[in-house]
PDB file of C-alpha atoms in Angstrom:
ATOM      1  CA  MET A  21     121.955 -42.147 -52.787  1.00  0.00           C
ATOM      2  CA  MET A  22     121.007 -38.880 -54.463  1.00  0.00           C
ATOM      3  CA  LYS A  23     118.606 -38.528 -57.360  1.00  0.00           C
ATOM      4  CA  TYR A  24     119.095 -35.828 -59.969  1.00  0.00           C
ATOM      5  CA  ALA A  25     116.623 -33.744 -61.954  1.00  0.00           C
ATOM      6  CA  VAL A  26     118.143 -31.769 -64.825  1.00  0.00           C
ATOM      7  CA  TRP A  27     116.316 -29.035 -66.715  1.00  0.00           C
ATOM      8  CA  LEU A  28     116.411 -29.649 -70.462  1.00  0.00           C
ATOM      9  CA  ASP A  29     116.289 -25.984 -71.450  1.00  0.00           C
ATOM     10  CA  GLY A  30     119.442 -24.086 -70.596  1.00  0.00           C
ATOM     11  CA  VAL A  31     121.391 -26.876 -68.914  1.00  0.00           C
ATOM     12  CA  ILE A  32     121.356 -29.385 -71.778  1.00  0.00           C
ATOM     13  CA  LEU A  33     120.039 -27.390 -74.729  1.00  0.00           C
ATOM     14  CA  ASP A  34     121.521 -24.085 -75.818  1.00  0.00           C
ATOM     15  CA  VAL A  35     118.228 -22.217 -75.510  1.00  0.00           C
ATOM     16  CA  ASP A  36     117.102 -19.505 -73.130  1.00  0.00           C
ATOM     17  CA  THR A  37     113.406 -19.800 -72.295  1.00  0.00           C
ATOM     18  CA  THR A  38     113.496 -17.677 -69.128  1.00  0.00           C
ATOM     19  CA  GLU A  39     111.982 -14.456 -70.435  1.00  0.00           C
ATOM     20  CA  PHE A  40     109.401 -16.275 -72.555  1.00  0.00           C
ATOM     21  CA  LEU A  41     108.243 -18.504 -69.689  1.00  0.00           C
ATOM     22  CA  TYR A  42     108.169 -15.628 -67.231  1.00  0.00           C
ATOM     23  CA  ASN A  43     105.946 -13.629 -69.594  1.00  0.00           C
ATOM     24  CA  VAL A  44     103.587 -16.610 -69.909  1.00  0.00           C
ATOM     25  CA  TYR A  45     103.586 -16.971 -66.112  1.00  0.00           C
ATOM     26  CA  LYS A  46     102.571 -13.325 -65.676  1.00  0.00           C
ATOM     27  CA  LYS A  47      99.580 -13.845 -67.983  1.00  0.00           C
ATOM     28  CA  SER A  48      97.056 -15.791 -65.984  1.00  0.00           C
ATOM     29  CA  THR A  49      94.314 -16.582 -68.502  1.00  0.00           C
ATOM     30  CA  GLU A  50      94.138 -20.008 -70.090  1.00  0.00           C
ATOM     31  CA  LYS A  51      94.026 -18.452 -73.556  1.00  0.00           C
ATOM     32  CA  ASP A  52      97.334 -16.708 -72.918  1.00  0.00           C
ATOM     33  CA  LYS A  53      98.846 -19.909 -71.580  1.00  0.00           C
ATOM     34  CA  GLU A  54      98.294 -21.489 -74.982  1.00  0.00           C
ATOM     35  CA  LEU A  55     101.511 -19.655 -75.780  1.00  0.00           C
ATOM     36  CA  LEU A  56     103.303 -22.499 -73.999  1.00  0.00           C
ATOM     37  CA  ILE A  57     103.128 -24.526 -77.176  1.00  0.00           C
ATOM     38  CA  LYS A  58     105.377 -21.895 -78.779  1.00  0.00           C
ATOM     39  CA  ILE A  59     108.270 -22.161 -76.326  1.00  0.00           C
ATOM     40  CA  PRO A  60     111.552 -21.637 -78.230  1.00  0.00           C
ATOM     41  CA  VAL A  61     113.324 -24.879 -79.173  1.00  0.00           C
ATOM     42  CA  ASN A  62     116.949 -25.326 -80.173  1.00  0.00           C
ATOM     43  CA  LEU A  63     118.503 -28.761 -80.632  1.00  0.00           C
ATOM     44  CA  LYS A  64     122.057 -27.520 -80.092  1.00  0.00           C
ATOM     45  CA  VAL A  65     123.447 -29.215 -76.988  1.00  0.00           C
ATOM     46  CA  HIS A  66     125.883 -27.309 -74.758  1.00  0.00           C
ATOM     47  CA  GLU A  67     129.470 -28.489 -75.232  1.00  0.00           C
ATOM     48  CA  ASP A  68     129.989 -29.313 -71.554  1.00  0.00           C
ATOM     49  CA  TRP A  69     126.848 -31.490 -71.293  1.00  0.00           C
ATOM     50  CA  GLU A  70     128.252 -34.749 -72.681  1.00  0.00           C
ATOM     51  CA  TYR A  71     131.198 -34.926 -70.276  1.00  0.00           C
ATOM     52  CA  PHE A  72     129.029 -33.859 -67.337  1.00  0.00           C
ATOM     53  CA  PHE A  73     126.347 -36.415 -68.201  1.00  0.00           C
ATOM     54  CA  ASN A  74     128.845 -39.266 -68.593  1.00  0.00           C
ATOM     55  CA  GLU A  75     130.322 -38.504 -65.172  1.00  0.00           C
ATOM     56  CA  LEU A  76     126.899 -38.067 -63.582  1.00  0.00           C
ATOM     57  CA  LYS A  77     125.482 -41.349 -64.878  1.00  0.00           C
ATOM     58  CA  LYS A  78     128.505 -43.253 -63.475  1.00  0.00           C
ATOM     59  CA  ARG A  79     127.499 -42.226 -59.958  1.00  0.00           C
ATOM     60  CA  ALA A  80     123.813 -41.339 -60.045  1.00  0.00           C
ATOM     61  CA  GLU A  81     121.060 -43.686 -58.992  1.00  0.00           C
ATOM     62  CA  ASP A  82     118.449 -41.869 -61.040  1.00  0.00           C
ATOM     63  CA  ILE A  83     118.548 -38.974 -63.525  1.00  0.00           C
ATOM     64  CA  ILE A  84     115.305 -37.354 -64.608  1.00  0.00           C
ATOM     65  CA  ILE A  85     114.956 -34.711 -67.298  1.00  0.00           C
ATOM     66  CA  MET A  86     112.670 -31.780 -66.467  1.00  0.00           C
ATOM     67  CA  SER A  87     111.180 -30.163 -69.556  1.00  0.00           C
ATOM     68  CA  PRO A  88     109.185 -26.976 -70.134  1.00  0.00           C
ATOM     69  CA  TYR A  89     107.901 -28.498 -73.383  1.00  0.00           C
ATOM     70  CA  ASP A  90     104.820 -30.644 -73.947  1.00  0.00           C
ATOM     71  CA  GLU A  91     105.072 -34.446 -74.038  1.00  0.00           C
ATOM     72  CA  LYS A  92     105.407 -34.793 -77.816  1.00  0.00           C
ATOM     73  CA  THR A  93     108.028 -32.045 -78.159  1.00  0.00           C
ATOM     74  CA  THR A  94     110.027 -33.361 -75.193  1.00  0.00           C
ATOM     75  CA  TYR A  95     110.001 -36.899 -76.605  1.00  0.00           C
ATOM     76  CA  GLU A  96     111.117 -35.664 -80.034  1.00  0.00           C
ATOM     77  CA  ILE A  97     113.899 -33.503 -78.587  1.00  0.00           C
ATOM     78  CA  LEU A  98     115.243 -36.307 -76.392  1.00  0.00           C
ATOM     79  CA  ASN A  99     115.233 -38.714 -79.343  1.00  0.00           C
ATOM     80  CA  LYS A 100     116.996 -36.227 -81.622  1.00  0.00           C
ATOM     81  CA  ILE A 101     119.737 -35.562 -79.080  1.00  0.00           C
ATOM     82  CA  ASN A 102     119.946 -39.290 -78.279  1.00  0.00           C
ATOM     83  CA  LEU A 103     119.066 -39.006 -74.600  1.00  0.00           C
ATOM     84  CA  ARG A 104     117.129 -41.975 -73.229  1.00  0.00           C
ATOM     85  CA  LEU A 105     116.085 -41.045 -69.714  1.00  0.00           C
ATOM     86  CA  ASN A 106     112.889 -40.680 -67.743  1.00  0.00           C
ATOM     87  CA  TYR A 107     111.437 -37.236 -68.161  1.00  0.00           C
ATOM     88  CA  ILE A 108     108.786 -34.920 -66.812  1.00  0.00           C
ATOM     89  CA  TYR A 109     107.116 -32.767 -69.421  1.00  0.00           C
ATOM     90  CA  ASN A 110     104.991 -29.655 -69.205  1.00  0.00           C
ATOM     91  CA  SER A 111     101.370 -30.600 -68.728  1.00  0.00           C
ATOM     92  CA  GLY A 112      99.976 -27.082 -68.792  1.00  0.00           C
ATOM     93  CA  LYS A 113     101.851 -25.120 -66.178  1.00  0.00           C
ATOM     94  CA  THR A 114     105.574 -24.633 -66.301  1.00  0.00           C
ATOM     95  CA  LYS A 115     108.269 -22.549 -64.642  1.00  0.00           C
ATOM     96  CA  PRO A 116     108.024 -21.066 -62.129  1.00  0.00           C
ATOM     97  CA  SER A 117     105.669 -23.648 -60.721  1.00  0.00           C
ATOM     98  CA  ARG A 118     105.654 -26.448 -58.221  1.00  0.00           C
ATOM     99  CA  GLU A 119     103.687 -28.635 -60.665  1.00  0.00           C
ATOM    100  CA  PRO A 120     106.658 -30.424 -62.318  1.00  0.00           C
ATOM    101  CA  PHE A 121     107.952 -31.362 -58.874  1.00  0.00           C
ATOM    102  CA  THR A 122     104.675 -32.914 -57.754  1.00  0.00           C
ATOM    103  CA  LYS A 123     105.482 -35.678 -60.245  1.00  0.00           C
ATOM    104  CA  LEU A 124     108.615 -36.386 -58.210  1.00  0.00           C
ATOM    105  CA  SER A 125     106.620 -36.847 -55.020  1.00  0.00           C
ATOM    106  CA  SER A 126     108.004 -40.346 -54.436  1.00  0.00           C
ATOM    107  CA  ILE A 127     111.488 -38.858 -53.993  1.00  0.00           C
ATOM    108  CA  ASN A 128     112.531 -37.555 -50.594  1.00  0.00           C
ATOM    109  CA  PRO A 129     113.332 -33.833 -51.104  1.00  0.00           C
ATOM    110  CA  LEU A 130     116.497 -34.277 -49.046  1.00  0.00           C
ATOM    111  CA  GLU A 131     117.744 -36.797 -51.623  1.00  0.00           C
ATOM    112  CA  LEU A 132     116.929 -34.685 -54.675  1.00  0.00           C
ATOM    113  CA  VAL A 133     119.387 -32.451 -56.510  1.00  0.00           C
ATOM    114  CA  VAL A 134     117.978 -30.170 -59.205  1.00  0.00           C
ATOM    115  CA  ILE A 135     120.330 -28.764 -61.819  1.00  0.00           C
ATOM    116  CA  GLY A 136     119.091 -25.648 -63.556  1.00  0.00           C
ATOM    117  CA  SER A 137     120.328 -22.541 -65.311  1.00  0.00           C
ATOM    118  CA  SER A 138     117.649 -19.969 -64.614  1.00  0.00           C
ATOM    119  CA  PRO A 139     116.116 -18.228 -61.617  1.00  0.00           C
ATOM    120  CA  LEU A 140     112.847 -19.881 -62.690  1.00  0.00           C
ATOM    121  CA  ASP A 141     114.405 -23.332 -62.192  1.00  0.00           C
ATOM    122  CA  LEU A 142     115.369 -22.389 -58.667  1.00  0.00           C
ATOM    123  CA  LEU A 143     111.998 -20.822 -57.869  1.00  0.00           C
ATOM    124  CA  SER A 144     110.115 -23.863 -59.176  1.00  0.00           C
ATOM    125  CA  ALA A 145     111.989 -26.157 -56.806  1.00  0.00           C
ATOM    126  CA  ARG A 146     111.552 -23.737 -53.904  1.00  0.00           C
ATOM    127  CA  PHE A 147     107.793 -23.475 -54.580  1.00  0.00           C
ATOM    128  CA  TYR A 148     107.622 -27.240 -54.076  1.00  0.00           C
ATOM    129  CA  ASP A 149     110.009 -27.804 -51.162  1.00  0.00           C
ATOM    130  CA  SER A 150     112.778 -25.541 -49.915  1.00  0.00           C
ATOM    131  CA  ARG A 151     114.848 -28.543 -48.782  1.00  0.00           C
ATOM    132  CA  ILE A 152     115.663 -29.538 -52.373  1.00  0.00           C
ATOM    133  CA  LYS A 153     119.274 -28.812 -53.289  1.00  0.00           C
ATOM    134  CA  VAL A 154     119.238 -26.594 -56.373  1.00  0.00           C
ATOM    135  CA  LEU A 155     122.461 -26.258 -58.334  1.00  0.00           C
ATOM    136  CA  CYS A 156     122.716 -23.511 -60.896  1.00  0.00           C
ATOM    137  CA  VAL A 157     125.004 -23.270 -63.897  1.00  0.00           C
ATOM    138  CA  LYS A 158     125.434 -19.817 -65.383  1.00  0.00           C
ATOM    139  CA  ARG A 159     124.189 -19.799 -68.955  1.00  0.00           C
ATOM    140  CA  TYR A 160     122.057 -16.779 -69.835  1.00  0.00           C
ATOM    141  CA  SER A 161     120.939 -15.299 -66.551  1.00  0.00           C
ATOM    142  CA  ASP A 162     122.551 -15.075 -63.156  1.00  0.00           C
ATOM    143  CA  CYS A 163     120.687 -17.073 -60.539  1.00  0.00           C
ATOM    144  CA  SER A 164     123.330 -16.612 -57.820  1.00  0.00           C
ATOM    145  CA  LYS A 165     121.254 -13.889 -56.151  1.00  0.00           C
ATOM    146  CA  TYR A 166     118.540 -16.495 -55.502  1.00  0.00           C
ATOM    147  CA  SER A 167     120.878 -18.503 -53.250  1.00  0.00           C
ATOM    148  CA  PRO A 168     121.341 -21.806 -55.036  1.00  0.00           C
ATOM    149  CA  TYR A 169     122.990 -24.604 -53.067  1.00  0.00           C
ATOM    150  CA  LEU A 170     125.864 -24.471 -55.590  1.00  0.00           C
ATOM    151  CA  TYR A 171     126.602 -22.065 -58.424  1.00  0.00           C
ATOM    152  CA  ALA A 172     129.135 -22.521 -61.222  1.00  0.00           C
ATOM    153  CA  GLU A 173     130.133 -20.890 -64.491  1.00  0.00           C
ATOM    154  CA  ASN A 174     129.758 -24.163 -66.435  1.00  0.00           C
ATOM    155  CA  LEU A 175     128.933 -27.846 -65.943  1.00  0.00           C
ATOM    156  CA  ILE A 176     132.589 -28.885 -65.575  1.00  0.00           C
ATOM    157  CA  GLU A 177     133.049 -26.494 -62.632  1.00  0.00           C
ATOM    158  CA  LEU A 178     129.727 -27.663 -61.223  1.00  0.00           C
ATOM    159  CA  LEU A 179     130.832 -31.296 -61.472  1.00  0.00           C
ATOM    160  CA  ASP A 180     134.064 -30.534 -59.600  1.00  0.00           C
ATOM    161  CA  ALA A 181     132.141 -28.703 -56.867  1.00  0.00           C
ATOM    162  CA  MET A 182     129.646 -31.572 -56.594  1.00  0.00           C
ATOM    163  CA  LYS A 183     132.495 -34.042 -56.115  1.00  0.00           C
ATOM    164  CA  ARG A 184     134.170 -31.801 -53.517  1.00  0.00           C
ATOM    165  CA  ILE A 185     131.081 -31.599 -51.328  1.00  0.00           C
ATOM    166  CA  LYS A 186     130.136 -35.234 -51.982  1.00  0.00           C
ATOM    167  CA  LEU A 187     126.950 -34.644 -53.960  1.00  0.00           C
ATOM    168  CA  LEU A 188     128.312 -37.313 -56.300  1.00  0.00           C
TER     169      LEU A 188
END
């Protein structure tokens, strides 16, 4: 049975953090990384998320939210959007990084599907283990050139593709 990790920013929330996080990544000093507490937040949920989530939770053994935000912000966001799932928050180093995935170490990489919307989501998973299946939904940036396992224009198309190839 597959386990699913879904990035909060971009997939669920209508917010593009790619450029901001990449700029923080390029700055290597700890002082500059304090910028992480200023990651853009938007509580607007993408319209296709609710249907996708309802279908996913019918078939998924485990769904984990991956967040670029700190613990407090992640908790508050998930409460405000009424999402009660296990989550992994940013503990100092975020995308692209293997760090969030080290917290999933109990999961066999061959049984993990990561759903993201940014090249940074894909790179983070690849930094950890290239055997992880990374699915990408097109939101703000095109991650198709980074060879995701599946790529779709929206979550409904992604859901259909997942069913077709038996990832659900």
